[in-house]
């Protein structure tokens, strides 16, 4: 077994793709990258005298029921319309969604556009994807998001985040109305 180093955002993406308890990073990557290749069976593995590198287990995303009601309850107390800067509003909404969906939030690491990655676990990763990304930390989390987008793009990104967390169509529309009522 070989050992490789990968960036945190890629690691979290791989972890978010876990389907079975105890699934290794190799199993996940094999399933994603080489779907036609069967998983090697334990009986075909032979012992060698070479050292074996142990692999740290991937964190297991805790998939629970969608917490949309808790998100709305917390956001309603924030009076978002009194926050004039859309970036600050957006970061607050993302922060509240993260707070109530911590086990699933790593799935946002797979969100990207044609040329940009939208979320990462480091500012540097986002800076590498473009010259004017203006990354900001999602408060209360280890995640960073690009903020140099217009409000319509922020709305579209927020819709994708909400859908990823399990919000249904009406809950997504309600979230957008809470975030940017002037754009509904």
JSON list of C-alpha atoms in Angstrom, two decimals:
[
{"chain": "A", "resi": 1, "resn": "UNK", "atom": "CA", "xyz": [0.00, 0.00, 0.00]},
{"chain": "A", "resi": 2, "resn": "UNK", "atom": "CA", "xyz": [1.34, 3.44, -0.94]},
{"chain": "A", "resi": 3, "resn": "UNK", "atom": "CA", "xyz": [0.80, 6.65, 0.97]},
{"chain": "A", "resi": 4, "resn": "UNK", "atom": "CA", "xyz": [-0.02, 9.98, -0.70]},
{"chain": "A", "resi": 5, "resn": "UNK", "atom": "CA", "xyz": [-0.61, 13.48, 0.55]},
{"chain": "A", "resi": 6, "resn": "UNK", "atom": "CA", "xyz": [-3.71, 15.37, -0.55]},
{"chain": "A", "resi": 7, "resn": "UNK", "atom": "CA", "xyz": [-5.12, 18.81, 0.19]},
{"chain": "A", "resi": 8, "resn": "UNK", "atom": "CA", "xyz": [-7.72, 19.14, 2.94]},
{"chain": "A", "resi": 9, "resn": "UNK", "atom": "CA", "xyz": [-10.52, 20.08, 0.56]},
{"chain": "A", "resi": 10, "resn": "UNK", "atom": "CA", "xyz": [-9.95, 16.95, -1.53]},
{"chain": "A", "resi": 11, "resn": "UNK", "atom": "CA", "xyz": [-9.79, 14.82, 1.62]},
{"chain": "A", "resi": 12, "resn": "UNK", "atom": "CA", "xyz": [-13.14, 16.21, 2.81]},
{"chain": "A", "resi": 13, "resn": "UNK", "atom": "CA", "xyz": [-14.67, 15.64, -0.61]},
{"chain": "A", "resi": 14, "resn": "UNK", "atom": "CA", "xyz": [-13.56, 12.00, -0.56]},
{"chain": "A", "resi": 15, "resn": "UNK", "atom": "CA", "xyz": [-14.90, 11.64, 2.98]},
{"chain": "A", "resi": 16, "resn": "UNK", "atom": "CA", "xyz": [-18.25, 13.10, 1.90]},
{"chain": "A", "resi": 17, "resn": "UNK", "atom": "CA", "xyz": [-18.58, 10.32, -0.69]},
{"chain": "A", "resi": 18, "resn": "UNK", "atom": "CA", "xyz": [-18.60, 7.56, 1.96]},
{"chain": "A", "resi": 19, "resn": "UNK", "atom": "CA", "xyz": [-21.45, 5.11, 1.38]},
{"chain": "A", "resi": 20, "resn": "UNK", "atom": "CA", "xyz": [-20.67, 2.32, 3.81]},
{"chain": "A", "resi": 21, "resn": "UNK", "atom": "CA", "xyz": [-19.37, 2.36, 7.38]},
{"chain": "A", "resi": 22, "resn": "UNK", "atom": "CA", "xyz": [-15.68, 1.50, 7.32]},
{"chain": "A", "resi": 23, "resn": "UNK", "atom": "CA", "xyz": [-15.24, 2.25, 3.63]},
{"chain": "A", "resi": 24, "resn": "UNK", "atom": "CA", "xyz": [-11.60, 3.19, 3.02]},
{"chain": "A", "resi": 25, "resn": "UNK", "atom": "CA", "xyz": [-10.37, 6.11, 0.93]},
{"chain": "A", "resi": 26, "resn": "UNK", "atom": "CA", "xyz": [-9.09, 3.58, -1.61]},
{"chain": "A", "resi": 27, "resn": "UNK", "atom": "CA", "xyz": [-12.54, 1.98, -1.87]},
{"chain": "A", "resi": 28, "resn": "UNK", "atom": "CA", "xyz": [-14.18, 5.39, -2.33]},
{"chain": "A", "resi": 29, "resn": "UNK", "atom": "CA", "xyz": [-11.71, 6.51, -4.99]},
{"chain": "A", "resi": 30, "resn": "UNK", "atom": "CA", "xyz": [-11.93, 3.17, -6.78]},
{"chain": "A", "resi": 31, "resn": "UNK", "atom": "CA", "xyz": [-15.72, 3.47, -6.88]},
{"chain": "A", "resi": 32, "resn": "UNK", "atom": "CA", "xyz": [-15.59, 7.09, -8.13]},
{"chain": "A", "resi": 33, "resn": "UNK", "atom": "CA", "xyz": [-12.69, 6.87, -10.57]},
{"chain": "A", "resi": 34, "resn": "UNK", "atom": "CA", "xyz": [-12.76, 3.26, -11.72]},
{"chain": "A", "resi": 35, "resn": "UNK", "atom": "CA", "xyz": [-16.40, 2.13, -11.52]},
{"chain": "A", "resi": 36, "resn": "UNK", "atom": "CA", "xyz": [-15.84, -0.86, -13.83]},
{"chain": "A", "resi": 37, "resn": "UNK", "atom": "CA", "xyz": [-13.05, -2.34, -11.67]},
{"chain": "A", "resi": 38, "resn": "UNK", "atom": "CA", "xyz": [-14.19, -4.69, -8.94]},
{"chain": "A", "resi": 39, "resn": "UNK", "atom": "CA", "xyz": [-13.03, -4.14, -5.36]},
{"chain": "A", "resi": 40, "resn": "UNK", "atom": "CA", "xyz": [-10.19, -6.51, -4.53]},
{"chain": "A", "resi": 41, "resn": "UNK", "atom": "CA", "xyz": [-11.42, -9.28, -2.26]},
{"chain": "A", "resi": 42, "resn": "UNK", "atom": "CA", "xyz": [-9.69, -10.06, 1.01]},
{"chain": "A", "resi": 43, "resn": "UNK", "atom": "CA", "xyz": [-8.84, -13.56, -0.28]},
{"chain": "A", "resi": 44, "resn": "UNK", "atom": "CA", "xyz": [-6.80, -12.15, -3.17]},
{"chain": "A", "resi": 45, "resn": "UNK", "atom": "CA", "xyz": [-4.59, -10.05, -0.89]},
{"chain": "A", "resi": 46, "resn": "UNK", "atom": "CA", "xyz": [-1.26, -11.68, -0.16]},
{"chain": "A", "resi": 47, "resn": "UNK", "atom": "CA", "xyz": [1.12, -10.85, 2.63]},
{"chain": "A", "resi": 48, "resn": "UNK", "atom": "CA", "xyz": [4.48, -9.37, 1.76]},
{"chain": "A", "resi": 49, "resn": "UNK", "atom": "CA", "xyz": [7.56, -8.51, 3.76]},
{"chain": "A", "resi": 50, "resn": "UNK", "atom": "CA", "xyz": [7.31, -4.85, 2.78]},
{"chain": "A", "resi": 51, "resn": "UNK", "atom": "CA", "xyz": [6.10, -2.40, 5.42]},
{"chain": "A", "resi": 52, "resn": "UNK", "atom": "CA", "xyz": [2.43, -1.51, 5.33]},
{"chain": "A", "resi": 53, "resn": "UNK", "atom": "CA", "xyz": [1.41, 2.12, 5.68]},
{"chain": "A", "resi": 54, "resn": "UNK", "atom": "CA", "xyz": [-1.68, 2.40, 7.80]},
{"chain": "A", "resi": 55, "resn": "UNK", "atom": "CA", "xyz": [-4.33, 4.72, 6.58]},
{"chain": "A", "resi": 56, "resn": "UNK", "atom": "CA", "xyz": [-6.15, 7.10, 8.89]},
{"chain": "A", "resi": 57, "resn": "UNK", "atom": "CA", "xyz": [-9.87, 6.43, 8.82]},
{"chain": "A", "resi": 58, "resn": "UNK", "atom": "CA", "xyz": [-12.00, 8.98, 7.01]},
{"chain": "A", "resi": 59, "resn": "UNK", "atom": "CA", "xyz": [-14.43, 10.97, 9.12]},
{"chain": "A", "resi": 60, "resn": "UNK", "atom": "CA", "xyz": [-17.94, 9.66, 8.70]},
{"chain": "A", "resi": 61, "resn": "UNK", "atom": "CA", "xyz": [-20.46, 12.27, 7.60]},
{"chain": "A", "resi": 62, "resn": "UNK", "atom": "CA", "xyz": [-23.34, 12.16, 10.01]},
{"chain": "A", "resi": 63, "resn": "UNK", "atom": "CA", "xyz": [-26.37, 12.14, 7.79]},
{"chain": "A", "resi": 64, "resn": "UNK", "atom": "CA", "xyz": [-29.41, 12.97, 9.79]},
{"chain": "A", "resi": 65, "resn": "UNK", "atom": "CA", "xyz": [-32.74, 14.48, 8.98]},
{"chain": "A", "resi": 66, "resn": "UNK", "atom": "CA", "xyz": [-32.75, 17.89, 7.38]},
{"chain": "A", "resi": 67, "resn": "UNK", "atom": "CA", "xyz": [-32.76, 20.59, 10.03]},
{"chain": "A", "resi": 68, "resn": "UNK", "atom": "CA", "xyz": [-34.47, 23.25, 7.90]},
{"chain": "A", "resi": 69, "resn": "UNK", "atom": "CA", "xyz": [-36.92, 24.20, 10.66]},
{"chain": "A", "resi": 70, "resn": "UNK", "atom": "CA", "xyz": [-34.05, 24.83, 13.10]},
{"chain": "A", "resi": 71, "resn": "UNK", "atom": "CA", "xyz": [-32.27, 26.92, 10.46]},
{"chain": "A", "resi": 72, "resn": "UNK", "atom": "CA", "xyz": [-35.38, 29.03, 9.86]},
{"chain": "A", "resi": 73, "resn": "UNK", "atom": "CA", "xyz": [-36.03, 29.47, 13.59]},
{"chain": "A", "resi": 74, "resn": "UNK", "atom": "CA", "xyz": [-32.52, 30.79, 14.11]},
{"chain": "A", "resi": 75, "resn": "UNK", "atom": "CA", "xyz": [-32.51, 33.00, 11.02]},
{"chain": "A", "resi": 76, "resn": "UNK", "atom": "CA", "xyz": [-35.84, 34.60, 11.91]},
{"chain": "A", "resi": 77, "resn": "UNK", "atom": "CA", "xyz": [-34.27, 35.92, 15.10]},
{"chain": "A", "resi": 78, "resn": "UNK", "atom": "CA", "xyz": [-31.39, 37.50, 13.16]},
{"chain": "A", "resi": 79, "resn": "UNK", "atom": "CA", "xyz": [-33.40, 40.14, 11.26]},
{"chain": "A", "resi": 80, "resn": "UNK", "atom": "CA", "xyz": [-31.31, 39.68, 8.13]},
{"chain": "A", "resi": 81, "resn": "UNK", "atom": "CA", "xyz": [-32.85, 42.62, 6.30]},
{"chain": "A", "resi": 82, "resn": "UNK", "atom": "CA", "xyz": [-31.22, 44.93, 8.85]},
{"chain": "A", "resi": 83, "resn": "UNK", "atom": "CA", "xyz": [-27.80, 43.73, 7.61]},
{"chain": "A", "resi": 84, "resn": "UNK", "atom": "CA", "xyz": [-27.07, 46.00, 4.64]},
{"chain": "A", "resi": 85, "resn": "UNK", "atom": "CA", "xyz": [-24.14, 44.07, 3.13]},
{"chain": "A", "resi": 86, "resn": "UNK", "atom": "CA", "xyz": [-25.24, 40.98, 1.22]},
{"chain": "A", "resi": 87, "resn": "UNK", "atom": "CA", "xyz": [-21.87, 39.31, 1.87]},
{"chain": "A", "resi": 88, "resn": "UNK", "atom": "CA", "xyz": [-22.39, 39.56, 5.63]},
{"chain": "A", "resi": 89, "resn": "UNK", "atom": "CA", "xyz": [-25.96, 38.25, 5.30]},
{"chain": "A", "resi": 90, "resn": "UNK", "atom": "CA", "xyz": [-24.78, 35.39, 3.12]},
{"chain": "A", "resi": 91, "resn": "UNK", "atom": "CA", "xyz": [-22.01, 34.39, 5.52]},
{"chain": "A", "resi": 92, "resn": "UNK", "atom": "CA", "xyz": [-24.48, 34.43, 8.40]},
{"chain": "A", "resi": 93, "resn": "UNK", "atom": "CA", "xyz": [-26.94, 32.18, 6.54]},
{"chain": "A", "resi": 94, "resn": "UNK", "atom": "CA", "xyz": [-24.13, 29.77, 5.61]},
{"chain": "A", "resi": 95, "resn": "UNK", "atom": "CA", "xyz": [-22.97, 29.78, 9.22]},
{"chain": "A", "resi": 96, "resn": "UNK", "atom": "CA", "xyz": [-26.43, 28.87, 10.52]},
{"chain": "A", "resi": 97, "resn": "UNK", "atom": "CA", "xyz": [-26.82, 26.11, 7.90]},
{"chain": "A", "resi": 98, "resn": "UNK", "atom": "CA", "xyz": [-23.40, 24.74, 8.90]},
{"chain": "A", "resi": 99, "resn": "UNK", "atom": "CA", "xyz": [-24.33, 24.84, 12.59]},
{"chain": "A", "resi": 100, "resn": "UNK", "atom": "CA", "xyz": [-27.38, 22.64, 12.01]},
{"chain": "A", "resi": 101, "resn": "UNK", "atom": "CA", "xyz": [-25.85, 20.37, 9.32]},
{"chain": "A", "resi": 102, "resn": "UNK", "atom": "CA", "xyz": [-22.24, 19.90, 10.43]},
{"chain": "A", "resi": 103, "resn": "UNK", "atom": "CA", "xyz": [-22.16, 16.25, 9.41]},
{"chain": "A", "resi": 104, "resn": "UNK", "atom": "CA", "xyz": [-23.24, 17.00, 5.86]},
{"chain": "A", "resi": 105, "resn": "UNK", "atom": "CA", "xyz": [-21.61, 20.37, 5.27]},
{"chain": "A", "resi": 106, "resn": "UNK", "atom": "CA", "xyz": [-18.43, 18.82, 3.85]},
{"chain": "A", "resi": 107, "resn": "UNK", "atom": "CA", "xyz": [-20.47, 18.03, 0.74]},
{"chain": "A", "resi": 108, "resn": "UNK", "atom": "CA", "xyz": [-20.24, 21.69, -0.27]},
{"chain": "A", "resi": 109, "resn": "UNK", "atom": "CA", "xyz": [-16.56, 21.09, -1.01]},
{"chain": "A", "resi": 110, "resn": "UNK", "atom": "CA", "xyz": [-17.62, 19.55, -4.31]},
{"chain": "A", "resi": 111, "resn": "UNK", "atom": "CA", "xyz": [-19.36, 22.74, -5.46]},
{"chain": "A", "resi": 112, "resn": "UNK", "atom": "CA", "xyz": [-17.62, 24.62, -8.23]},
{"chain": "A", "resi": 113, "resn": "UNK", "atom": "CA", "xyz": [-18.14, 26.58, -11.39]},
{"chain": "A", "resi": 114, "resn": "UNK", "atom": "CA", "xyz": [-16.33, 26.43, -14.70]},
{"chain": "A", "resi": 115, "resn": "UNK", "atom": "CA", "xyz": [-13.13, 27.95, -13.37]},
{"chain": "A", "resi": 116, "resn": "UNK", "atom": "CA", "xyz": [-13.59, 28.34, -9.64]},
{"chain": "A", "resi": 117, "resn": "UNK", "atom": "CA", "xyz": [-13.96, 26.25, -6.56]},
{"chain": "A", "resi": 118, "resn": "UNK", "atom": "CA", "xyz": [-16.65, 27.76, -4.32]},
{"chain": "A", "resi": 119, "resn": "UNK", "atom": "CA", "xyz": [-15.84, 26.19, -0.95]},
{"chain": "A", "resi": 120, "resn": "UNK", "atom": "CA", "xyz": [-12.62, 24.91, 0.63]},
{"chain": "A", "resi": 121, "resn": "UNK", "atom": "CA", "xyz": [-11.09, 24.29, 4.03]},
{"chain": "A", "resi": 122, "resn": "UNK", "atom": "CA", "xyz": [-8.40, 26.89, 3.49]},
{"chain": "A", "resi": 123, "resn": "UNK", "atom": "CA", "xyz": [-8.23, 30.41, 2.17]},
{"chain": "A", "resi": 124, "resn": "UNK", "atom": "CA", "xyz": [-5.17, 29.53, 0.11]},
{"chain": "A", "resi": 125, "resn": "UNK", "atom": "CA", "xyz": [-7.02, 26.85, -1.84]},
{"chain": "A", "resi": 126, "resn": "UNK", "atom": "CA", "xyz": [-9.61, 29.39, -2.96]},
{"chain": "A", "resi": 127, "resn": "UNK", "atom": "CA", "xyz": [-7.00, 32.00, -3.79]},
{"chain": "A", "resi": 128, "resn": "UNK", "atom": "CA", "xyz": [-5.37, 29.49, -6.15]},
{"chain": "A", "resi": 129, "resn": "UNK", "atom": "CA", "xyz": [-8.59, 29.19, -8.18]},
{"chain": "A", "resi": 130, "resn": "UNK", "atom": "CA", "xyz": [-8.77, 32.83, -9.21]},
{"chain": "A", "resi": 131, "resn": "UNK", "atom": "CA", "xyz": [-7.35, 36.27, -8.71]},
{"chain": "A", "resi": 132, "resn": "UNK", "atom": "CA", "xyz": [-10.49, 37.93, -7.38]},
{"chain": "A", "resi": 133, "resn": "UNK", "atom": "CA", "xyz": [-12.21, 35.30, -5.25]},
{"chain": "A", "resi": 134, "resn": "UNK", "atom": "CA", "xyz": [-12.09, 37.28, -1.98]},
{"chain": "A", "resi": 135, "resn": "UNK", "atom": "CA", "xyz": [-12.39, 34.20, 0.28]},
{"chain": "A", "resi": 136, "resn": "UNK", "atom": "CA", "xyz": [-14.03, 34.58, 3.67]},
{"chain": "A", "resi": 137, "resn": "UNK", "atom": "CA", "xyz": [-14.41, 32.11, 6.51]},
{"chain": "A", "resi": 138, "resn": "UNK", "atom": "CA", "xyz": [-17.89, 30.77, 7.15]},
{"chain": "A", "resi": 139, "resn": "UNK", "atom": "CA", "xyz": [-18.23, 31.86, 10.80]},
{"chain": "A", "resi": 140, "resn": "UNK", "atom": "CA", "xyz": [-18.12, 29.02, 13.30]},
{"chain": "A", "resi": 141, "resn": "UNK", "atom": "CA", "xyz": [-16.67, 26.55, 10.82]},
{"chain": "A", "resi": 142, "resn": "UNK", "atom": "CA", "xyz": [-13.43, 25.44, 9.18]},
{"chain": "A", "resi": 143, "resn": "UNK", "atom": "CA", "xyz": [-14.88, 26.22, 5.74]},
{"chain": "A", "resi": 144, "resn": "UNK", "atom": "CA", "xyz": [-14.03, 29.12, 3.44]},
{"chain": "A", "resi": 145, "resn": "UNK", "atom": "CA", "xyz": [-16.17, 30.43, 0.60]},
{"chain": "A", "resi": 146, "resn": "UNK", "atom": "CA", "xyz": [-15.55, 32.78, -2.30]},
{"chain": "A", "resi": 147, "resn": "UNK", "atom": "CA", "xyz": [-17.47, 36.02, -1.88]},
{"chain": "A", "resi": 148, "resn": "UNK", "atom": "CA", "xyz": [-16.69, 38.01, -5.00]},
{"chain": "A", "resi": 149, "resn": "UNK", "atom": "CA", "xyz": [-20.00, 37.14, -6.67]},
{"chain": "A", "resi": 150, "resn": "UNK", "atom": "CA", "xyz": [-23.09, 39.17, -7.36]},
{"chain": "A", "resi": 151, "resn": "UNK", "atom": "CA", "xyz": [-26.25, 38.56, -5.33]},
{"chain": "A", "resi": 152, "resn": "UNK", "atom": "CA", "xyz": [-27.86, 36.38, -8.01]},
{"chain": "A", "resi": 153, "resn": "UNK", "atom": "CA", "xyz": [-24.83, 34.06, -7.97]},
{"chain": "A", "resi": 154, "resn": "UNK", "atom": "CA", "xyz": [-24.92, 33.96, -4.15]},
{"chain": "A", "resi": 155, "resn": "UNK", "atom": "CA", "xyz": [-28.60, 33.00, -4.35]},
{"chain": "A", "resi": 156, "resn": "UNK", "atom": "CA", "xyz": [-27.83, 30.20, -6.80]},
{"chain": "A", "resi": 157, "resn": "UNK", "atom": "CA", "xyz": [-24.99, 28.93, -4.61]},
{"chain": "A", "resi": 158, "resn": "UNK", "atom": "CA", "xyz": [-27.24, 29.10, -1.53]},
{"chain": "A", "resi": 159, "resn": "UNK", "atom": "CA", "xyz": [-29.90, 27.08, -3.36]},
{"chain": "A", "resi": 160, "resn": "UNK", "atom": "CA", "xyz": [-27.31, 24.40, -4.14]},
{"chain": "A", "resi": 161, "resn": "UNK", "atom": "CA", "xyz": [-26.09, 24.35, -0.53]},
{"chain": "A", "resi": 162, "resn": "UNK", "atom": "CA", "xyz": [-29.65, 24.03, 0.79]},
{"chain": "A", "resi": 163, "resn": "UNK", "atom": "CA", "xyz": [-30.48, 21.22, -1.64]},
{"chain": "A", "resi": 164, "resn": "UNK", "atom": "CA", "xyz": [-27.28, 19.44, -0.65]},
{"chain": "A", "resi": 165, "resn": "UNK", "atom": "CA", "xyz": [-28.35, 19.62, 3.00]},
{"chain": "A", "resi": 166, "resn": "UNK", "atom": "CA", "xyz": [-31.73, 18.09, 2.15]},
{"chain": "A", "resi": 167, "resn": "UNK", "atom": "CA", "xyz": [-34.00, 21.13, 1.96]},
{"chain": "A", "resi": 168, "resn": "UNK", "atom": "CA", "xyz": [-37.02, 20.47, -0.25]},
{"chain": "A", "resi": 169, "resn": "UNK", "atom": "CA", "xyz": [-38.12, 22.88, -3.00]},
{"chain": "A", "resi": 170, "resn": "UNK", "atom": "CA", "xyz": [-40.43, 24.99, -0.84]},
{"chain": "A", "resi": 171, "resn": "UNK", "atom": "CA", "xyz": [-37.82, 25.20, 1.93]},
{"chain": "A", "resi": 172, "resn": "UNK", "atom": "CA", "xyz": [-35.19, 26.36, -0.58]},
{"chain": "A", "resi": 173, "resn": "UNK", "atom": "CA", "xyz": [-37.52, 29.10, -1.82]},
{"chain": "A", "resi": 174, "resn": "UNK", "atom": "CA", "xyz": [-38.31, 30.13, 1.76]},
{"chain": "A", "resi": 175, "resn": "UNK", "atom": "CA", "xyz": [-34.58, 30.31, 2.53]},
{"chain": "A", "resi": 176, "resn": "UNK", "atom": "CA", "xyz": [-33.98, 32.57, -0.46]},
{"chain": "A", "resi": 177, "resn": "UNK", "atom": "CA", "xyz": [-36.88, 34.79, 0.62]},
{"chain": "A", "resi": 178, "resn": "UNK", "atom": "CA", "xyz": [-35.33, 35.09, 4.10]},
{"chain": "A", "resi": 179, "resn": "UNK", "atom": "CA", "xyz": [-31.86, 35.76, 2.68]},
{"chain": "A", "resi": 180, "resn": "UNK", "atom": "CA", "xyz": [-32.73, 38.22, -0.09]},
{"chain": "A", "resi": 181, "resn": "UNK", "atom": "CA", "xyz": [-36.42, 39.23, -0.01]},
{"chain": "A", "resi": 182, "resn": "UNK", "atom": "CA", "xyz": [-35.64, 42.10, -2.38]},
{"chain": "A", "resi": 183, "resn": "UNK", "atom": "CA", "xyz": [-34.68, 39.55, -5.08]},
{"chain": "A", "resi": 184, "resn": "UNK", "atom": "CA", "xyz": [-37.74, 37.30, -4.82]}
]
